[in-house]
Coordinates of C-alpha atoms in Angstrom, one line a residue:
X1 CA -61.5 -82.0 59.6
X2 CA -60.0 -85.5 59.4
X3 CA -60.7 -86.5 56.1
X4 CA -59.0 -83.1 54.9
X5 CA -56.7 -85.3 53.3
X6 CA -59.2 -87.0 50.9
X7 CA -60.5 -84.5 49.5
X8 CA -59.5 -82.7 46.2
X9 CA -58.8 -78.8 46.6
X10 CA -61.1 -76.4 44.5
X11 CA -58.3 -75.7 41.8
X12 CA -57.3 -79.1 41.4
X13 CA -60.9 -79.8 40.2
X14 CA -61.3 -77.1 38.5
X15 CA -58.2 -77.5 36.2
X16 CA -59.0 -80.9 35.1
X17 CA -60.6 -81.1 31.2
X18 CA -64.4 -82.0 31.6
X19 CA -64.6 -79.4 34.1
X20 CA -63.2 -76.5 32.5
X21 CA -65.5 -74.3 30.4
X22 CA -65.8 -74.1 26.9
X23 CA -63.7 -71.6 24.4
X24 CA -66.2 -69.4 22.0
X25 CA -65.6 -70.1 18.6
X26 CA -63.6 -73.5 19.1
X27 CA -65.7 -75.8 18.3
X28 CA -66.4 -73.8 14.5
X29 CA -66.7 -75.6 11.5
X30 CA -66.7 -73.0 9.1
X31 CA -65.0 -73.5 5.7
X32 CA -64.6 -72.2 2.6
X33 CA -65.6 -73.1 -0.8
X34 CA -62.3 -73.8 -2.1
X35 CA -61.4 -76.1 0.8
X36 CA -64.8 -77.8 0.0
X37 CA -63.6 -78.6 -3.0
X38 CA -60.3 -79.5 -2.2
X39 CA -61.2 -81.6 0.1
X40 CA -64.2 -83.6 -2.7
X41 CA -61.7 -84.0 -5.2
X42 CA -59.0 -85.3 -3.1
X43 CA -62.2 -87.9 -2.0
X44 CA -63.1 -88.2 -5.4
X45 CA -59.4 -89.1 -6.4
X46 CA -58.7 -91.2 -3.5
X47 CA -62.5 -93.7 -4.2
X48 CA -61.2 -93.9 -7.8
X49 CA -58.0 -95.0 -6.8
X50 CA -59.3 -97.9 -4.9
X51 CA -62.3 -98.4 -7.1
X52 CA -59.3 -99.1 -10.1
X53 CA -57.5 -101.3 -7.6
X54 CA -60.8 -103.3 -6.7
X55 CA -61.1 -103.7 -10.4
X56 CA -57.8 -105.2 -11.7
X57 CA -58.0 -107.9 -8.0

């Protein structure tokens, strides 16, 4: 084979990211209800913030 050297090996193409397969469970978004609502009022807090500085401008 001449072009041998042009060519990428099977394990180099397999170990690149878009080729590898996908972990069960990683891509999860499950949360509880207490981070929920963590994560609201820190929203909450942070909009009022800037809302109060939007007002005294």
């Amino acid at each position: 084979m001449a072009n041998s050297q042009n060519q990428t090996n099977k394990a180099s193409v397999q170990a690149t990211e878009l080729n590898k397969m996908p972990v069960a469970g990683e891509a999860d978004t499950e949360f509880s209800a207490e981070e929920a609502a963590e994560a609201f009022q820190n929203n909450a807090n942070a909009n009022a913030a800037q809302n109060n500085t939007n007002q005294e401008q």
